[in-house]
């Protein structure tokens, strides 16, 4: 089982869109996939047509009130651990408790039912994201190629270094993914080139274009690869799934 956190402390960079569509595209290649929605906003859960806030969910799992099997729901070809708005209070509720960063890792321990587990992180570097990073083998970082992207990336890489030093030495960067890319925008092309220069081995070759179908699909409770299999966004995420699995085989 391989656990991949999809993280970036910046909001609106395509984490959830990537989590939902990559998970669905990997599942479509006959892999057993679990998607964990760790964002109190629950966008990945609603994007899959699931009931966010259904009892029990990932919040109750992290509190230790239920076990993994109880918190799961089936969602087409995927398994889902849905989020709940209650997650927003978890940081306060677990304040001062020993091992509060380890709760997701411990909850997943011994689970063998999946080939890949993807975790959709909230837009912060707080306790929820920390739980995801500790539970993960790798981190995928979706980025929009814009002016402040590199600064945000430096901060995120610092956090990963700290997590490695203090909590989880085995944590690795899976890759950087360019999302919502508009090749006509000169700044995007420049930032993209800058990323290639700084992180030649880390970049995913697949670049996800700006595509309105990707933004529409969640309101139909479907990944874009099912909502409109022909659209450019679905195409990009299917290719990303291939590239992701190729990387896995190399490692
Ligand atoms: N490639 C894309 N093209 C067009 N819209 C996109 C694309 N990726 C994401 N979006 C839209 O942009 C917004 C932010 O994306 P989202 O995946 O929710 O980011 P995050 O989870 O990082 O906050 C959402 O409304 C989403 O539907
Ligand atoms: Mg999100």
Short mmCIF file of C-alpha atoms and ligand atoms in Angstrom, two decimals:
data_model
loop_
_atom_site.label_atom_id
_atom_site.label_comp_id
_atom_site.label_asym_id
_atom_site.label_seq_id
_atom_site.Cartn_x
_atom_site.Cartn_y
_atom_site.Cartn_z
CA UNK A 1 0.00 0.00 0.00
CA UNK A 2 1.34 3.40 -0.99
CA UNK A 3 0.04 6.55 0.69
CA UNK A 4 0.26 9.86 -1.17
CA UNK A 5 -0.62 13.20 0.42
CA UNK A 6 -1.74 15.87 -2.03
CA UNK A 7 -0.64 19.03 -0.30
CA UNK A 8 -0.06 22.73 -0.75
CA UNK A 9 -0.85 25.26 1.97
CA UNK A 10 -2.21 27.61 -0.66
CA UNK A 11 -5.91 27.29 -1.44
CA UNK A 12 -7.30 27.03 -4.94
CA UNK A 13 -4.26 25.43 -6.57
CA UNK A 14 -6.00 22.24 -7.67
CA UNK A 15 -5.40 19.87 -4.74
CA UNK A 16 -8.95 18.60 -4.56
CA UNK A 17 -9.41 18.42 -8.32
CA UNK A 18 -6.19 16.43 -8.52
CA UNK A 19 -7.09 14.15 -5.60
CA UNK A 20 -10.51 13.29 -7.02
CA UNK A 21 -9.49 12.85 -10.64
CA UNK A 22 -6.18 11.12 -10.03
CA UNK A 23 -7.81 8.72 -7.56
CA UNK A 24 -10.56 7.95 -10.08
CA UNK A 25 -8.09 7.58 -12.95
CA UNK A 26 -5.84 5.22 -10.97
CA UNK A 27 -8.91 3.21 -9.90
CA UNK A 28 -9.93 3.00 -13.57
CA UNK A 29 -6.61 1.21 -14.18
CA UNK A 30 -7.81 -1.58 -11.88
CA UNK A 31 -5.93 -0.46 -8.80
CA UNK A 32 -7.62 -0.53 -5.43
CA UNK A 33 -7.83 3.07 -4.28
CA UNK A 34 -8.85 4.87 -1.10
CA UNK A 35 -9.39 8.63 -1.11
CA UNK A 36 -9.20 10.43 2.23
CA UNK A 37 -10.82 13.85 2.42
CA UNK A 38 -8.98 15.71 5.16
CA UNK A 39 -10.34 19.18 4.39
CA UNK A 40 -13.17 20.42 6.68
CA UNK A 41 -14.72 21.94 3.55
CA UNK A 42 -15.29 18.43 2.24
CA UNK A 43 -14.95 19.37 -1.43
CA UNK A 44 -13.52 16.00 -2.41
CA UNK A 45 -16.43 14.24 -0.70
CA UNK A 46 -19.07 16.31 -2.47
CA UNK A 47 -17.08 16.12 -5.70
CA UNK A 48 -17.56 12.36 -5.54
CA UNK A 49 -21.25 12.68 -4.82
CA UNK A 50 -20.75 11.45 -1.26
CA UNK A 51 -22.44 12.54 1.86
CA UNK A 52 -20.12 14.87 3.75
CA UNK A 53 -20.83 14.86 7.42
CA UNK A 54 -22.34 11.37 7.27
CA UNK A 55 -21.69 9.69 10.60
CA UNK A 56 -19.10 8.31 11.12
CA UNK A 57 -16.40 9.89 8.97
CA UNK A 58 -12.72 10.70 9.08
CA UNK A 59 -13.27 13.09 11.98
CA UNK A 60 -14.58 10.32 14.23
CA UNK A 61 -11.77 8.08 13.06
CA UNK A 62 -9.16 10.65 14.06
CA UNK A 63 -10.83 11.12 17.43
CA UNK A 64 -10.58 7.38 17.95
CA UNK A 65 -14.35 6.98 18.28
CA UNK A 66 -14.66 4.44 15.45
CA UNK A 67 -12.34 2.16 13.50
CA UNK A 68 -11.36 2.46 9.86
CA UNK A 69 -13.92 -0.02 8.53
CA UNK A 70 -16.79 1.87 10.16
CA UNK A 71 -15.74 5.24 8.75
CA UNK A 72 -15.41 4.09 5.12
CA UNK A 73 -17.93 4.50 2.35
CA UNK A 74 -17.92 2.94 -1.08
CA UNK A 75 -17.95 5.45 -3.90
CA UNK A 76 -18.04 3.88 -7.35
CA UNK A 77 -14.71 2.17 -7.90
CA UNK A 78 -13.19 4.02 -4.93
CA UNK A 79 -13.32 3.79 -1.20
CA UNK A 80 -13.77 7.11 0.53
CA UNK A 81 -13.14 8.46 3.99
CA UNK A 82 -15.36 11.51 3.84
CA UNK A 83 -14.69 14.77 5.64
CA UNK A 84 -16.93 16.66 7.97
CA UNK A 85 -17.06 20.34 8.92
CA UNK A 86 -16.23 19.17 12.46
CA UNK A 87 -12.67 18.59 11.29
CA UNK A 88 -12.10 22.32 11.66
CA UNK A 89 -12.27 21.90 15.44
CA UNK A 90 -9.93 18.92 15.62
CA UNK A 91 -6.81 21.00 16.16
CA UNK A 92 -8.35 22.57 19.26
CA UNK A 93 -9.87 19.31 20.48
CA UNK A 94 -6.57 17.48 20.32
CA UNK A 95 -4.48 20.39 21.65
CA UNK A 96 -1.85 19.20 24.09
CA UNK A 97 -2.53 15.52 23.45
CA UNK A 98 0.47 13.36 22.95
CA UNK A 99 0.86 11.90 19.46
CA UNK A 100 -1.84 14.03 17.90
CA UNK A 101 0.15 14.20 14.64
CA UNK A 102 0.20 10.40 14.41
CA UNK A 103 -3.50 9.69 14.49
CA UNK A 104 -4.10 9.13 10.77
CA UNK A 105 -0.96 7.01 10.43
CA UNK A 106 -2.08 4.83 13.33
CA UNK A 107 -5.64 4.57 11.99
CA UNK A 108 -4.29 3.28 8.64
CA UNK A 109 -1.81 0.88 10.22
CA UNK A 110 -2.45 -2.68 9.16
CA UNK A 111 -4.84 -1.67 6.35
CA UNK A 112 -4.05 -3.81 3.32
CA UNK A 113 -7.16 -3.36 1.25
CA UNK A 114 -5.74 -0.75 -1.15
CA UNK A 115 -2.91 -0.35 -3.59
CA UNK A 116 -2.99 3.45 -3.32
CA UNK A 117 -4.29 5.86 -0.74
CA UNK A 118 -4.60 9.53 -1.73
CA UNK A 119 -5.11 12.21 0.91
CA UNK A 120 -6.67 15.54 -0.05
CA UNK A 121 -5.16 18.07 2.37
CA UNK A 122 -6.68 21.34 3.57
CA UNK A 123 -5.06 24.65 2.56
CA UNK A 124 -2.87 25.05 5.64
CA UNK A 125 0.12 23.49 7.33
CA UNK A 126 -1.79 22.79 10.54
CA UNK A 127 -2.53 19.58 12.40
CA UNK A 128 -4.62 17.98 9.63
CA UNK A 129 -1.92 18.40 6.99
CA UNK A 130 0.66 17.23 9.52
CA UNK A 131 -1.37 14.06 10.07
CA UNK A 132 -1.44 13.53 6.31
CA UNK A 133 2.32 14.04 5.96
CA UNK A 134 3.08 11.63 8.79
CA UNK A 135 0.75 9.00 7.32
CA UNK A 136 2.14 9.43 3.78
CA UNK A 137 5.02 7.81 1.95
CA UNK A 138 5.09 10.64 -0.57
CA UNK A 139 3.76 14.12 -1.19
CA UNK A 140 2.37 15.33 -4.47
CA UNK A 141 2.38 19.12 -4.75
CA UNK A 142 -0.08 20.71 -7.18
CA UNK A 143 0.92 24.25 -8.13
CA UNK A 144 -0.42 27.08 -10.17
CA UNK A 145 2.35 28.70 -12.18
CA UNK A 146 2.01 32.21 -10.82
CA UNK A 147 4.16 34.81 -9.19
CA UNK A 148 4.09 33.66 -5.55
CA UNK A 149 4.14 29.95 -6.31
CA UNK A 150 7.86 29.56 -5.68
CA UNK A 151 7.72 31.29 -2.29
CA UNK A 152 4.90 29.04 -1.20
CA UNK A 153 6.84 26.04 -2.41
CA UNK A 154 9.91 27.02 -0.35
CA UNK A 155 7.74 27.18 2.76
CA UNK A 156 6.17 23.81 2.02
CA UNK A 157 9.56 22.17 1.38
CA UNK A 158 10.78 23.59 4.72
CA UNK A 159 7.81 21.99 6.44
CA UNK A 160 8.56 18.66 4.77
CA UNK A 161 12.14 18.92 6.01
CA UNK A 162 10.92 19.51 9.54
CA UNK A 163 8.48 16.62 9.38
CA UNK A 164 11.29 14.40 8.15
CA UNK A 165 13.61 15.49 10.96
CA UNK A 166 11.09 15.23 13.78
CA UNK A 167 8.36 12.76 12.87
CA UNK A 168 8.80 10.77 9.69
CA UNK A 169 12.27 10.35 8.12
CA UNK A 170 10.90 8.32 5.20
CA UNK A 171 8.71 11.06 3.76
CA UNK A 172 9.54 11.86 0.14
CA UNK A 173 8.39 14.28 -2.52
CA UNK A 174 6.54 12.38 -5.21
CA UNK A 175 6.42 15.26 -7.61
CA UNK A 176 5.34 18.77 -8.49
CA UNK A 177 2.29 19.05 -10.70
CA UNK A 178 1.47 22.11 -12.76
CA UNK A 179 -2.27 22.74 -12.69
CA UNK A 180 -4.70 25.17 -14.35
CA UNK A 181 -2.01 25.89 -16.87
CA UNK A 182 -2.57 28.48 -19.56
CA UNK A 183 0.16 28.32 -22.18
CA UNK A 184 -0.89 31.73 -23.57
CA UNK A 185 0.02 33.39 -20.30
CA UNK A 186 3.65 34.50 -20.40
CA UNK A 187 4.09 34.55 -16.63
CA UNK A 188 2.83 30.96 -16.38
CA UNK A 189 5.35 29.84 -18.97
CA UNK A 190 8.13 31.69 -17.15
CA UNK A 191 7.28 30.23 -13.75
CA UNK A 192 6.95 26.80 -15.31
CA UNK A 193 10.44 27.16 -16.81
CA UNK A 194 11.76 28.31 -13.44
CA UNK A 195 10.33 25.19 -11.79
CA UNK A 196 11.93 22.99 -14.45
CA UNK A 197 15.30 24.62 -13.73
CA UNK A 198 15.06 24.25 -9.95
CA UNK A 199 13.46 20.82 -9.76
CA UNK A 200 14.27 18.97 -12.99
CA UNK A 201 13.65 15.50 -11.54
CA UNK A 202 10.66 16.44 -9.46
CA UNK A 203 8.39 17.83 -12.16
CA UNK A 204 5.60 15.76 -13.59
CA UNK A 205 5.82 15.91 -17.38
CA UNK A 206 2.03 16.00 -17.58
CA UNK A 207 0.69 19.53 -17.21
CA UNK A 208 -2.98 19.95 -16.34
CA UNK A 209 -4.51 22.65 -18.55
CA UNK A 210 -7.16 25.12 -17.46
CA UNK A 211 -10.34 23.33 -18.45
CA UNK A 212 -13.83 24.39 -17.48
CA UNK A 213 -15.13 20.80 -17.43
CA UNK A 214 -12.85 20.08 -14.46
CA UNK A 215 -14.53 22.93 -12.58
CA UNK A 216 -18.06 21.83 -13.58
CA UNK A 217 -17.77 18.15 -12.76
CA UNK A 218 -17.94 18.49 -8.91
CA UNK A 219 -21.41 20.02 -9.07
CA UNK A 220 -22.52 16.76 -10.70
CA UNK A 221 -20.84 14.74 -7.95
CA UNK A 222 -18.52 13.07 -10.43
CA UNK A 223 -14.83 13.06 -11.28
CA UNK A 224 -14.31 14.76 -14.65
CA UNK A 225 -12.98 11.51 -16.09
CA UNK A 226 -16.53 10.17 -15.74
CA UNK A 227 -18.51 13.38 -16.19
CA UNK A 228 -16.87 14.16 -19.53
CA UNK A 229 -14.31 11.49 -20.47
CA UNK A 230 -13.40 13.33 -23.69
CA UNK A 231 -12.47 16.68 -22.16
CA UNK A 232 -8.88 17.92 -22.05
CA UNK A 233 -8.89 17.84 -18.25
CA UNK A 234 -9.94 14.19 -18.11
CA UNK A 235 -7.25 13.41 -20.64
CA UNK A 236 -4.59 15.13 -18.53
CA UNK A 237 -5.58 13.25 -15.38
CA UNK A 238 -5.61 9.91 -17.17
CA UNK A 239 -2.09 10.67 -18.41
CA UNK A 240 -1.11 11.77 -14.92
CA UNK A 241 -2.30 8.42 -13.55
CA UNK A 242 -0.04 6.65 -16.06
CA UNK A 243 2.95 8.81 -15.19
CA UNK A 244 2.26 8.38 -11.48
CA UNK A 245 2.23 4.58 -11.82
CA UNK A 246 5.37 4.61 -13.97
CA UNK A 247 7.18 6.54 -11.23
CA UNK A 248 5.97 4.04 -8.68
CA UNK A 249 7.49 1.20 -10.69
CA UNK A 250 10.83 2.96 -10.92
CA UNK A 251 11.06 3.49 -7.17
N1 LIG B 1 -7.38 22.57 -14.40
C1 LIG B 1 -8.42 23.31 -14.00
N2 LIG B 1 -9.10 24.07 -14.88
C2 LIG B 1 -10.14 24.84 -14.48
N3 LIG B 1 -10.57 24.93 -13.22
C3 LIG B 1 -9.94 24.20 -12.30
C4 LIG B 1 -8.84 23.35 -12.63
N4 LIG B 1 -8.41 22.75 -11.48
C5 LIG B 1 -9.19 23.19 -10.51
N5 LIG B 1 -10.11 24.07 -10.97
C6 LIG B 1 -11.11 24.81 -10.20
O1 LIG B 1 -10.42 25.77 -9.41
C7 LIG B 1 -10.95 25.82 -8.09
C8 LIG B 1 -9.89 25.42 -7.07
O2 LIG B 1 -9.51 24.08 -7.31
P1 LIG B 1 -9.40 23.01 -6.15
O3 LIG B 1 -9.04 21.72 -6.76
O4 LIG B 1 -10.62 23.04 -5.30
O5 LIG B 1 -8.15 23.59 -5.34
P2 LIG B 1 -7.70 23.36 -3.82
O6 LIG B 1 -8.20 22.05 -3.40
O7 LIG B 1 -6.20 23.43 -3.90
O8 LIG B 1 -8.26 24.48 -3.03
C9 LIG B 1 -12.14 24.90 -8.08
O9 LIG B 1 -13.29 25.66 -8.36
C10 LIG B 1 -11.85 23.92 -9.22
O10 LIG B 1 -13.03 23.41 -9.77
MG1 LIG B 2 -9.34 21.52 -1.71
#
